[in-house]
Amino acid sequence: MKLKTKTRVALCVAALSGTGITASQVIASDIEPYSVPVSIKGEKQKDYFGMTMTTIGKFSDKDNGSHIAGEDIVITAPWGDGAKGIAYVIFGTSGGKPMQQVNNVGEFDPQNALKIIHSNKANKPGSVTTKWMGVAVRKIGDINGDGYDDLVIASHWHDQVYIIWGGPHHRTGARLSNQIDLNDIDNGDARLGIRIRTVNSSGNANTGGWFGAAVGPIKYKNSAVANKMVDLAIGDIEGTGGRGGAIIIYGAQKPGDQWQNIDIKRNNLGDWEIPAATGAYIRPQMTATNGPDKPLNYNLGQQISDVGDINGDGFSDYLIVDPESVNEGRKSENSGTDGRGTAYLVYGSSFNQGNLDIASLNATQATRIHGMGAAFLGGQSGGGEGSNDHSAYTQDKPNNGTITPLGNFLNAHANAFAISAPADMGIDKKRSGLVWIIKGKADGSKLPSSLFLDAAHTRLNYNKTFSVHDGYAIYADRPGSKLAGFGNSILGNVDLNGDGKKDLVIGDPNAVNGSGTQVGAVYVINGGKSLDDYADDEEGMININTLVREGVAKVYWGKNQYEKFGASIAAGSFNGFTQDSLAIGSYRDNTWTGKVTFRIADYAIPD
């Protein structure tokens, strides 16, 4: 079927019916205030619907010949059901069919959505009541090798992570209702999924740690990669003596009902001990060094995810982040504290199974990427209206991702990735966060053993090393005194304008509009070209407003004050077209009921 490349409408035609909105009006949604015809609200006040969300690929349907399945999306309400947490999976459609029109997320028909709850009402022997389930969710991929993408939901409050198996059964009459009860998985029903938790020496569940602070896909073991599967990485920022770490659960090609729940205990070193056939452990740097290359860890594992093949050797690489690491070798801008935050870019060709000690990584195996000053690289900004604090580990903190692959975003032969520091305001508080774009290599060579993100550094008599040859530092010129938060959520490897190039989405839930109102904003930077010409100087600093003014980026503004528009973002082909669409969360909308708004992708009308 041939498509007219110049004839476009701004939504699937069916999605416009009954809305009273014309195509020309929808195209105008690129200017403030943000306006779209598709929005979904939470079920109840104080549910925090939309606090975290992610596309989960082909979870309930997959491509088959001419049938192109739309991607599913999971949206969480961590305070729903008495603060135990609810996750909602909204199924993608195919052929451009619109999603069901509902007033709130609880009104979806069973064939169009799935509700995930936990019915456990009280603490019972050997069991715990989940709380704030869904503070971390991620697009993972296929863990059990059945061809369907799987869903991972984490609750660091009670140190539990659930894998929900994907498959067509979520859409068929095999389910009596559009609901999964995680208590059934607790009780061993592996047909639905499995639970991964930490336990004490007596086998009782731990409930006071931070296991599940982050979850992410990772290609760690060669057998999983060879079979087009992924491994699961689980961050625990209080592992190994309180310095953090991560557990890797290997993907395995076996039916879901042949898996079992996994309990993990500590060994005599304080590490989580996992059988070699099941997974591995990433151990933190436990002692300080005099130089800058090996900073002491404090919370390793707050973010961990695959970022693509960054050095061009054919292996996918990954990042694991510690926003609180102390860099003894590079002091902060005011000389009062040490540099903060280190991201470890581990090259996929270096390790393919077995435990990993971060301290042992050499220059051929990894690149250490260091934040400067009080950057808290890879952490998240304070969440309150009146706070500029880092607050990366407050217990009600949304975890929406501060690292992302970018693919061919720069139209180069090499892949790129991004990492944000939304709490980095600088010593003079003239900025409100930074998003760093790091350029990769195409020839199999490594990045430097240490890369210092010092383009924004203002300390006197300091020789900067970062430049446009390494990447860029994108900033918003809103003063930090007006709240940090630029880059609180970032998302790459998506194509929102249909040009075949990957775009970058940046959430700024504390953004202030032209009227001085804190309404939040989301920026979309169009990929496909170098950004060198837009940099303020050779050091790679780029003002996001310059990109908007030059037509390289778009900005979407929230409507209401303090609704946290842009706190969560997701993108995918929700209606079965190849072009991606954008979803934006506002978890404080309507007395924290929460809302998610969708901008369905433009598409060409077939002949």
Coordinates of C-alpha atoms in Angstrom, one line a residue, residues 10-579:
A10 CA -2.8 14.9 13.3
L11 CA -4.5 11.9 14.7
C12 CA -5.9 8.6 13.6
V13 CA -9.1 9.6 11.8
A14 CA -11.2 7.5 14.1
A15 CA -9.6 9.1 17.2
L16 CA -11.1 12.4 16.1
S17 CA -14.6 11.2 15.8
G18 CA -16.8 12.5 18.6
T19 CA -14.2 14.9 20.0
G20 CA -15.2 18.0 18.0
I21 CA -11.6 18.6 17.3
T22 CA -10.4 19.3 13.7
A23 CA -7.0 18.1 12.3
S24 CA -5.8 21.7 12.0
Q25 CA -6.6 22.3 15.7
V26 CA -4.6 19.3 16.7
I27 CA -1.6 20.3 14.6
A28 CA -1.7 23.6 16.6
S29 CA -1.1 21.6 19.8
D30 CA 2.6 22.2 19.3
I31 CA 2.2 25.6 20.9
E32 CA 1.3 26.3 24.5
P33 CA -0.8 25.4 26.3
Y34 CA -0.6 21.7 25.6
S35 CA -3.8 20.4 24.1
V36 CA -4.7 16.9 23.0
P37 CA -8.0 15.1 22.5
V38 CA -7.0 11.9 24.2
S39 CA -6.6 11.9 28.0
I40 CA -7.0 9.3 30.7
K41 CA -7.6 10.2 34.3
G42 CA -7.0 8.2 37.4
E43 CA -9.8 6.4 39.3
K44 CA -9.7 8.3 42.6
Q45 CA -8.1 11.3 44.2
K46 CA -4.7 10.8 45.7
D47 CA -4.0 7.7 43.6
Y48 CA -1.0 9.5 41.9
F49 CA -2.0 8.0 38.5
G50 CA 0.7 8.6 35.9
M51 CA 3.5 8.9 38.5
T52 CA 5.5 6.3 36.5
M53 CA 4.8 4.7 33.1
T54 CA 6.5 3.1 30.2
T55 CA 5.7 1.3 27.0
I56 CA 6.1 -2.4 27.2
G57 CA 6.2 -3.3 23.6
K58 CA 4.4 -6.4 22.3
F59 CA 3.2 -7.6 25.7
S60 CA -0.3 -8.8 24.8
D61 CA -0.1 -9.1 21.0
K62 CA 2.7 -9.4 18.4
D63 CA 3.2 -8.9 14.7
N64 CA 1.9 -11.6 12.4
G65 CA 2.2 -11.1 8.6
S66 CA 0.3 -8.0 7.6
H67 CA -1.0 -7.6 11.2
I68 CA 1.1 -5.0 12.9
A69 CA 0.4 -4.9 16.6
G70 CA 0.4 -1.7 18.6
E71 CA 2.6 -1.4 21.6
D72 CA 1.1 -1.7 25.1
I73 CA 1.7 0.9 27.8
V74 CA 1.7 0.4 31.6
I75 CA 0.7 3.4 33.9
T76 CA 1.0 3.1 37.6
A77 CA -0.9 4.7 40.5
P78 CA 1.4 3.9 43.4
W79 CA -1.0 5.4 46.0
G80 CA -4.0 3.5 44.7
D81 CA -5.9 0.9 46.7
G82 CA -4.9 2.3 50.1
A83 CA -1.3 3.1 49.0
K84 CA -0.6 -0.5 48.1
G85 CA -0.4 0.5 44.4
I86 CA -2.1 -0.3 41.2
A87 CA -0.6 -0.8 37.7
Y88 CA -2.8 -0.5 34.6
V89 CA -1.8 -2.0 31.2
I90 CA -3.6 -0.3 28.3
F91 CA -3.4 -2.5 25.2
G92 CA -2.3 -1.1 21.9
T93 CA -4.5 -1.3 18.8
S94 CA -3.7 -2.2 15.2
G95 CA -4.4 -0.6 11.9
G96 CA -4.7 2.9 13.3
K97 CA -7.7 2.0 15.5
P98 CA -8.0 4.5 18.4
M99 CA -7.9 3.4 22.0
Q100 CA -11.3 3.1 23.8
Q101 CA -12.6 6.5 25.0
V102 CA -13.0 6.5 28.8
N103 CA -13.4 9.1 31.5
N104 CA -11.0 7.3 33.9
V105 CA -8.7 4.3 33.6
G106 CA -11.1 2.1 35.6
E107 CA -13.7 2.2 32.8
F108 CA -11.8 0.2 30.2
D109 CA -13.4 -2.9 28.8
P110 CA -11.6 -6.2 29.8
Q111 CA -10.4 -6.8 26.3
N112 CA -8.7 -3.3 26.1
A113 CA -6.8 -3.1 29.4
L114 CA -5.5 -5.0 32.4
K115 CA -5.5 -4.0 36.1
I116 CA -2.8 -5.4 38.3
I117 CA -3.4 -5.3 42.1
H118 CA -2.3 -7.0 45.3
S119 CA -5.1 -8.3 47.5
N120 CA -3.0 -9.0 50.5
K121 CA -4.6 -6.8 53.2
A122 CA -2.4 -7.5 56.2
N123 CA 1.0 -8.6 57.3
K124 CA 1.0 -12.3 57.5
P125 CA 3.7 -14.8 58.6
G126 CA 6.2 -15.0 55.7
S127 CA 4.4 -12.3 53.7
V128 CA 4.2 -8.6 53.5
T129 CA 1.7 -6.0 52.3
T130 CA 2.9 -4.3 49.2
K131 CA 3.1 -0.5 49.4
W132 CA 3.5 1.9 46.5
M133 CA 3.9 -0.9 44.0
G134 CA 5.0 0.5 40.7
V135 CA 7.3 3.3 41.9
A136 CA 9.6 1.7 39.3
V137 CA 8.5 0.2 36.0
R138 CA 10.5 -0.3 32.8
K139 CA 10.2 -1.5 29.3
I140 CA 12.2 -4.8 29.5
G141 CA 11.7 -7.1 26.5
D142 CA 11.3 -10.8 26.3
I143 CA 12.8 -12.6 29.4
N144 CA 11.4 -16.1 28.9
G145 CA 11.9 -16.5 25.1
D146 CA 8.3 -16.9 24.1
G147 CA 8.3 -14.0 21.6
Y148 CA 6.2 -11.7 23.8
D149 CA 7.6 -8.8 25.8
D150 CA 7.3 -9.1 29.6
L151 CA 6.4 -6.5 32.2
V152 CA 8.4 -5.8 35.4
I153 CA 7.0 -3.9 38.4
A154 CA 9.0 -3.0 41.4
S155 CA 8.2 -2.0 45.0
H156 CA 11.4 -0.9 46.9
W157 CA 9.2 -0.4 50.0
H158 CA 9.0 -4.1 50.5
D159 CA 12.0 -5.2 48.4
Q160 CA 9.9 -7.1 45.8
V161 CA 10.0 -7.2 42.0
Y162 CA 7.4 -9.0 39.9
I163 CA 7.8 -10.2 36.3
I164 CA 4.4 -10.5 34.5
W165 CA 4.6 -12.8 31.5
G166 CA 3.4 -11.4 28.2
G167 CA 1.2 -13.4 25.9
P168 CA -2.1 -13.4 24.0
H169 CA -4.0 -14.7 27.1
H170 CA -4.2 -11.2 28.4
R171 CA -6.7 -10.4 25.6
T172 CA -8.7 -13.6 25.3
G173 CA -11.6 -15.1 27.2
A174 CA -9.2 -17.2 29.2
R175 CA -9.2 -14.5 31.8
L176 CA -12.4 -14.1 33.9
S177 CA -11.7 -10.4 34.4
N178 CA -9.3 -7.8 33.3
Q179 CA -7.3 -8.2 36.6
I180 CA -4.2 -9.9 37.9
D181 CA -3.6 -10.3 41.6
L182 CA 0.0 -10.4 42.6
N183 CA -0.9 -12.4 45.6
D184 CA -1.5 -15.3 43.2
I185 CA 2.1 -15.0 42.1
D186 CA 3.2 -14.8 45.8
N187 CA 1.5 -18.2 46.2
G188 CA 3.3 -19.8 43.3
D189 CA 1.1 -19.3 40.2
A190 CA 4.0 -19.1 37.7
R191 CA 1.6 -19.1 34.8
L192 CA 1.1 -15.4 35.6
G193 CA 4.7 -14.5 36.5
I194 CA 7.2 -14.7 39.2
R195 CA 8.3 -12.7 42.3
I196 CA 11.9 -11.8 43.1
R197 CA 12.6 -10.7 46.7
T198 CA 15.3 -10.5 49.3
V199 CA 15.0 -12.5 52.5
N200 CA 16.9 -12.7 55.8
S201 CA 18.8 -15.8 57.0
S202 CA 15.6 -17.3 58.3
G203 CA 13.9 -17.0 54.9
N204 CA 11.6 -14.2 55.9
A205 CA 11.0 -11.3 53.6
N206 CA 13.1 -8.2 54.0
T207 CA 11.0 -5.0 54.1
G208 CA 13.4 -2.3 55.1
G209 CA 15.9 -2.1 52.2
W210 CA 15.9 -0.6 48.7
F211 CA 15.9 -3.7 46.6
G212 CA 13.9 -2.7 43.5
A213 CA 14.8 1.0 43.6
A214 CA 15.4 0.6 39.8
V215 CA 14.7 -2.1 37.2
G216 CA 16.0 -2.2 33.7
P217 CA 16.8 -4.4 30.7
I218 CA 20.4 -5.5 30.2
K219 CA 22.2 -7.8 27.8
Y220 CA 24.6 -9.4 30.3
K221 CA 24.8 -13.1 29.4
N222 CA 25.6 -14.2 25.9
S223 CA 23.0 -17.0 25.8
A224 CA 20.2 -14.5 26.3
V225 CA 21.6 -12.3 23.6
A226 CA 21.9 -15.1 21.1
N227 CA 18.3 -16.1 21.6
K228 CA 17.0 -12.5 21.3
M229 CA 16.1 -12.3 25.0
V230 CA 17.1 -9.9 27.7
D231 CA 18.3 -10.2 31.3
L232 CA 16.7 -8.2 34.1
A233 CA 18.8 -5.8 36.2
I234 CA 17.5 -4.9 39.7
G235 CA 19.1 -2.0 41.6
D236 CA 19.5 -2.1 45.4
I237 CA 21.0 1.2 46.6
E238 CA 21.5 -0.2 50.1
G239 CA 23.2 -3.5 49.1
T240 CA 26.6 -4.5 50.3
G241 CA 27.0 -2.6 53.5
G242 CA 24.8 0.3 52.4
R243 CA 26.8 1.1 49.3
G244 CA 24.5 -0.3 46.7
G245 CA 24.7 -2.9 44.0
A246 CA 22.6 -4.7 41.4
I247 CA 21.2 -8.2 40.9
I248 CA 21.1 -9.6 37.4
I249 CA 18.4 -12.3 36.6
Y250 CA 19.3 -14.2 33.5
G251 CA 16.7 -14.6 30.7
A252 CA 16.0 -18.2 29.9
Q253 CA 14.1 -19.8 27.1
K254 CA 11.5 -21.8 29.0
P255 CA 7.7 -21.5 29.4
G256 CA 6.6 -19.2 32.2
D257 CA 5.0 -22.0 34.2
Q258 CA 8.4 -23.7 34.5
W259 CA 9.9 -20.7 36.4
Q260 CA 9.7 -20.4 40.2
N261 CA 9.7 -17.5 42.6
I262 CA 13.3 -16.4 43.5
D263 CA 14.4 -15.6 47.1
I264 CA 17.8 -14.0 47.5
K265 CA 19.9 -14.1 50.7
R266 CA 23.1 -12.3 51.7
N267 CA 26.5 -14.0 51.9
N268 CA 29.1 -13.4 54.5
L269 CA 30.5 -10.4 52.5
G270 CA 27.1 -8.7 52.7
D271 CA 26.5 -9.2 49.0
W272 CA 23.3 -10.7 47.7
E273 CA 24.0 -14.3 46.8
I274 CA 22.3 -15.7 43.7
P275 CA 23.0 -19.1 42.1
A276 CA 25.3 -18.9 39.1
A277 CA 22.7 -20.5 36.8
T278 CA 20.1 -17.9 37.9
G279 CA 22.0 -14.7 37.7
A280 CA 24.8 -12.5 39.0
Y281 CA 25.7 -9.6 41.3
I282 CA 27.3 -6.3 40.6
R283 CA 29.3 -5.2 43.6
P284 CA 30.1 -1.5 44.5
Q285 CA 33.4 0.3 45.1
M286 CA 33.9 -0.2 48.8
T287 CA 37.0 1.9 49.5
A288 CA 38.1 5.4 48.4
T289 CA 41.1 6.1 46.2
N290 CA 43.2 9.2 46.0
G291 CA 42.6 9.7 42.3
P292 CA 39.4 10.6 40.5
D293 CA 39.1 7.3 38.5
K294 CA 37.6 5.1 41.2
P295 CA 35.1 7.0 43.4
L296 CA 33.6 5.6 46.6
N297 CA 30.1 4.3 46.1
Y298 CA 27.2 5.2 48.3
N299 CA 24.1 4.3 46.3
L300 CA 25.1 2.2 43.3
G301 CA 22.1 0.9 41.3
Q302 CA 19.7 3.9 41.4
Q303 CA 19.5 3.6 37.6
I304 CA 20.7 0.7 35.4
S305 CA 19.8 0.0 31.8
D306 CA 21.0 -1.0 28.4
V307 CA 22.1 2.0 26.2
G308 CA 22.9 0.2 23.0
D309 CA 26.3 -0.4 21.3
I310 CA 28.2 2.8 22.2
N311 CA 31.7 1.7 21.0
G312 CA 30.6 0.0 17.7
D313 CA 32.0 -3.4 18.5
G314 CA 28.7 -5.3 17.9
F315 CA 27.9 -5.7 21.6
S316 CA 25.2 -3.8 23.6
D317 CA 26.6 -1.8 26.5
Y318 CA 24.9 -0.7 29.7
L319 CA 25.0 2.0 32.3
I320 CA 24.8 1.6 36.1
V321 CA 24.6 4.8 38.1
D322 CA 25.4 6.0 41.6
P323 CA 24.3 9.7 42.0
E324 CA 25.9 9.9 45.4
S325 CA 29.4 8.6 44.6
V326 CA 32.1 10.8 46.1
N327 CA 34.8 11.8 43.7
E328 CA 37.9 12.5 45.8
G329 CA 39.9 13.8 42.9
R330 CA 37.6 16.6 41.6
K331 CA 36.2 19.1 44.1
S332 CA 33.0 21.0 43.6
E333 CA 32.5 24.5 42.3
N334 CA 32.5 26.0 45.8
S335 CA 35.3 23.8 47.0
G336 CA 33.2 22.7 49.9
T337 CA 32.1 19.2 48.9
D338 CA 33.4 16.5 46.6
G339 CA 32.1 15.9 43.1
R340 CA 28.9 13.9 43.1
G341 CA 27.7 11.1 40.8
T342 CA 29.3 8.5 38.6
A343 CA 27.8 6.5 35.8
Y344 CA 29.7 3.3 34.8
L345 CA 29.5 2.6 31.0
V346 CA 30.3 -1.2 31.0
Y347 CA 31.1 -2.5 27.5
G348 CA 29.1 -5.6 26.6
S349 CA 32.1 -7.4 25.2
S350 CA 33.8 -7.3 28.6
F351 CA 31.5 -9.5 30.7
N352 CA 29.0 -12.1 29.6
Q353 CA 28.2 -13.8 32.9
G354 CA 29.3 -14.1 36.5
N355 CA 29.6 -11.6 39.3
L356 CA 31.2 -8.2 38.7
D357 CA 33.1 -6.0 41.1
I358 CA 32.9 -2.4 40.0
A359 CA 36.3 -1.6 41.5
S360 CA 38.0 -4.1 39.2
L361 CA 36.9 -2.5 36.0
N362 CA 39.8 -1.3 33.8
A363 CA 39.9 1.1 30.9
T364 CA 39.2 -1.6 28.3
Q365 CA 36.2 -2.8 30.2
A366 CA 34.4 0.4 31.2
T367 CA 34.3 4.2 31.1
R368 CA 33.6 6.0 34.3
I369 CA 31.5 9.2 33.7
H370 CA 31.8 11.7 36.5
G371 CA 29.4 14.4 37.6
M372 CA 30.9 17.6 38.9
G373 CA 30.1 19.7 42.0
A374 CA 26.8 18.8 43.6
A375 CA 25.5 17.3 40.3
F376 CA 24.0 14.1 41.6
L377 CA 24.5 12.7 38.2
G378 CA 21.7 10.3 37.2
G379 CA 19.7 11.2 40.4
Q380 CA 16.4 13.1 40.5
S381 CA 15.4 16.5 41.7
G382 CA 13.4 17.4 44.7
G383 CA 9.7 16.8 44.3
G384 CA 8.0 19.5 46.4
E385 CA 6.9 23.0 45.2
G386 CA 9.1 24.7 47.7
S387 CA 12.2 22.6 47.6
N388 CA 15.4 22.7 45.6
D389 CA 16.9 19.7 47.4
H390 CA 18.3 16.7 45.5
S391 CA 16.0 14.4 47.5
A392 CA 17.0 11.5 45.2
Y393 CA 16.0 8.9 47.7
T394 CA 12.9 10.2 49.4
Q395 CA 10.5 7.3 49.6
D396 CA 7.8 8.8 47.5
K397 CA 10.1 9.7 44.6
P398 CA 9.0 8.8 41.1
N399 CA 11.6 6.8 39.2
N400 CA 11.1 7.5 35.6
G401 CA 14.5 7.2 34.1
T402 CA 17.5 9.5 33.9
I403 CA 19.4 7.4 31.4
T404 CA 18.3 6.4 27.9
P405 CA 19.8 5.1 24.6
L406 CA 19.6 7.5 21.7
G407 CA 20.5 5.3 18.7
N408 CA 21.2 7.4 15.6
F409 CA 19.9 10.7 17.2
L410 CA 22.9 12.6 15.9
N411 CA 22.7 11.1 12.4
A412 CA 26.2 9.8 12.9
H413 CA 27.6 6.3 12.2
A414 CA 27.9 5.8 16.0
N415 CA 25.1 5.5 18.6
A416 CA 24.7 7.9 21.4
F417 CA 23.1 7.9 24.9
A418 CA 21.9 10.5 27.4
I419 CA 22.1 10.9 31.1
S420 CA 20.5 13.7 33.1
A421 CA 21.3 15.5 36.3
P422 CA 18.0 17.3 37.1
A423 CA 19.2 18.5 40.5
D424 CA 22.3 20.2 39.1
M425 CA 21.7 23.9 39.6
G426 CA 25.3 25.1 39.7
I427 CA 26.8 27.1 42.5
D428 CA 25.0 30.2 41.4
K429 CA 21.7 28.4 40.9
K430 CA 21.4 29.9 37.4
R431 CA 20.3 26.6 35.9
S432 CA 17.7 24.0 36.7
G433 CA 19.2 20.7 35.6
L434 CA 21.3 19.3 32.8
V435 CA 20.9 16.6 30.2
W436 CA 24.1 15.3 28.9
I437 CA 24.3 13.7 25.4
I438 CA 27.4 11.4 25.1
K439 CA 28.7 10.6 21.6
G440 CA 29.7 7.0 20.9
K441 CA 32.3 5.4 18.6
A442 CA 31.8 3.5 15.4
D443 CA 35.1 1.7 15.1
G444 CA 35.1 -0.5 18.2
S445 CA 37.3 1.8 20.2
K446 CA 36.5 2.7 23.7
L447 CA 35.6 6.1 25.2
P448 CA 38.2 7.5 27.6
S449 CA 38.7 5.5 30.9
S450 CA 37.2 8.6 32.7
L451 CA 35.0 11.2 31.3
F452 CA 34.4 14.4 33.4
L453 CA 31.2 16.2 32.7
D454 CA 32.6 19.6 33.4
A455 CA 31.3 21.8 30.6
A456 CA 29.1 23.7 33.0
H457 CA 31.8 24.0 35.7
T458 CA 32.5 27.6 36.9
R459 CA 35.3 27.1 39.4
L460 CA 38.2 29.5 39.0
N461 CA 41.5 28.2 37.6
Y462 CA 39.9 24.9 36.5
N463 CA 40.8 23.5 33.0
K464 CA 37.8 21.9 31.5
T465 CA 38.1 18.7 29.5
F466 CA 34.6 18.1 28.1
S467 CA 33.9 19.5 24.6
V468 CA 31.6 19.0 21.6
H469 CA 33.8 16.2 20.5
D470 CA 32.5 14.3 23.6
G471 CA 28.9 15.5 23.4
Y472 CA 26.6 18.2 24.7
A473 CA 25.1 19.6 27.9
I474 CA 21.6 20.8 27.4
Y475 CA 20.2 23.2 30.0
A476 CA 17.1 25.3 30.7
D477 CA 17.9 28.9 31.6
R478 CA 15.2 28.9 34.3
P479 CA 17.0 29.8 37.5
G480 CA 17.5 27.0 39.9
S481 CA 15.8 29.2 42.5
K482 CA 12.6 28.5 40.6
L483 CA 13.1 24.7 41.3
A484 CA 15.3 22.2 39.6
G485 CA 13.9 19.3 37.5
F486 CA 14.9 19.8 33.9
G487 CA 15.7 16.2 32.8
N488 CA 13.8 14.6 35.6
S489 CA 12.7 12.1 33.0
I490 CA 14.3 11.5 29.6
L491 CA 13.5 9.2 26.8
G492 CA 15.3 8.4 23.5
N493 CA 15.3 5.9 20.7
V494 CA 11.8 7.0 19.6
D495 CA 10.7 8.6 16.3
L496 CA 7.9 11.1 17.0
N497 CA 7.9 13.0 13.6
G498 CA 8.2 10.0 11.3
D499 CA 11.5 11.0 9.6
G500 CA 13.3 7.8 10.5
K501 CA 15.6 9.5 12.9
K502 CA 15.5 9.0 16.7
D503 CA 14.3 11.9 18.8
L504 CA 15.0 12.8 22.4
V505 CA 12.2 13.7 24.9
I506 CA 13.0 15.7 28.1
G507 CA 10.5 16.1 31.0
D508 CA 10.6 19.2 33.2
P509 CA 7.7 18.9 35.7
N510 CA 8.7 22.2 37.5
A511 CA 9.0 24.3 34.3
V512 CA 7.7 27.9 34.6
N513 CA 5.7 29.3 31.6
G514 CA 5.9 32.8 30.2
S515 CA 3.3 34.0 32.8
G516 CA 5.6 32.8 35.7
T517 CA 3.3 29.8 36.5
Q518 CA 4.9 26.4 37.4
V519 CA 2.9 24.2 34.9
G520 CA 5.6 21.8 33.8
A521 CA 6.8 21.2 30.2
V522 CA 8.0 18.5 27.9
Y523 CA 10.6 19.1 25.2
V524 CA 11.0 17.0 22.0
I525 CA 14.4 17.5 20.3
N526 CA 14.2 16.3 16.7
G527 CA 17.0 13.9 15.8
G528 CA 18.9 13.6 12.5
K529 CA 21.6 16.2 12.7
S530 CA 24.7 17.3 14.7
L531 CA 24.0 19.9 17.4
D532 CA 27.5 21.5 17.2
D533 CA 26.2 24.7 15.6
Y534 CA 23.8 25.3 18.5
A535 CA 26.3 25.1 21.2
D536 CA 27.2 28.2 23.2
D537 CA 30.9 27.4 22.9
E538 CA 33.3 24.6 22.2
E539 CA 32.5 23.1 25.5
G540 CA 29.1 21.9 24.3
M541 CA 26.6 23.9 26.4
I542 CA 23.2 24.2 24.6
N543 CA 20.3 26.2 25.8
I544 CA 17.0 24.3 25.2
N545 CA 15.3 27.5 24.2
T546 CA 17.8 28.0 21.4
L547 CA 16.8 24.7 20.0
V548 CA 13.1 25.6 20.3
R549 CA 13.7 29.0 18.6
E550 CA 15.6 27.4 15.8
G551 CA 12.9 24.8 15.1
V552 CA 15.1 21.9 16.2
A553 CA 12.9 21.3 19.3
K554 CA 9.3 21.7 20.3
V555 CA 7.9 22.4 23.7
Y556 CA 4.6 21.3 25.2
W557 CA 3.3 23.1 28.2
G558 CA 1.1 21.8 31.0
K559 CA -2.1 23.7 31.8
N560 CA -2.4 23.8 35.5
Q561 CA -0.1 24.9 38.3
Y562 CA 1.7 22.2 40.3
E563 CA 0.2 19.3 38.4
K564 CA 3.7 17.9 37.6
F565 CA 3.2 17.7 33.8
G566 CA 6.1 15.9 32.4
A567 CA 7.1 13.9 35.5
S568 CA 6.6 10.8 33.5
I569 CA 6.9 10.3 29.7
A570 CA 6.5 7.3 27.4
A571 CA 6.4 6.9 23.6
G572 CA 5.5 4.0 21.3
S573 CA 3.5 2.9 18.3
F574 CA 0.3 2.6 20.3
N575 CA -2.0 2.2 17.2
G576 CA 0.1 -0.1 15.1
F577 CA 1.7 2.5 12.9
T578 CA 5.5 2.7 12.7
Q579 CA 5.6 6.3 13.9

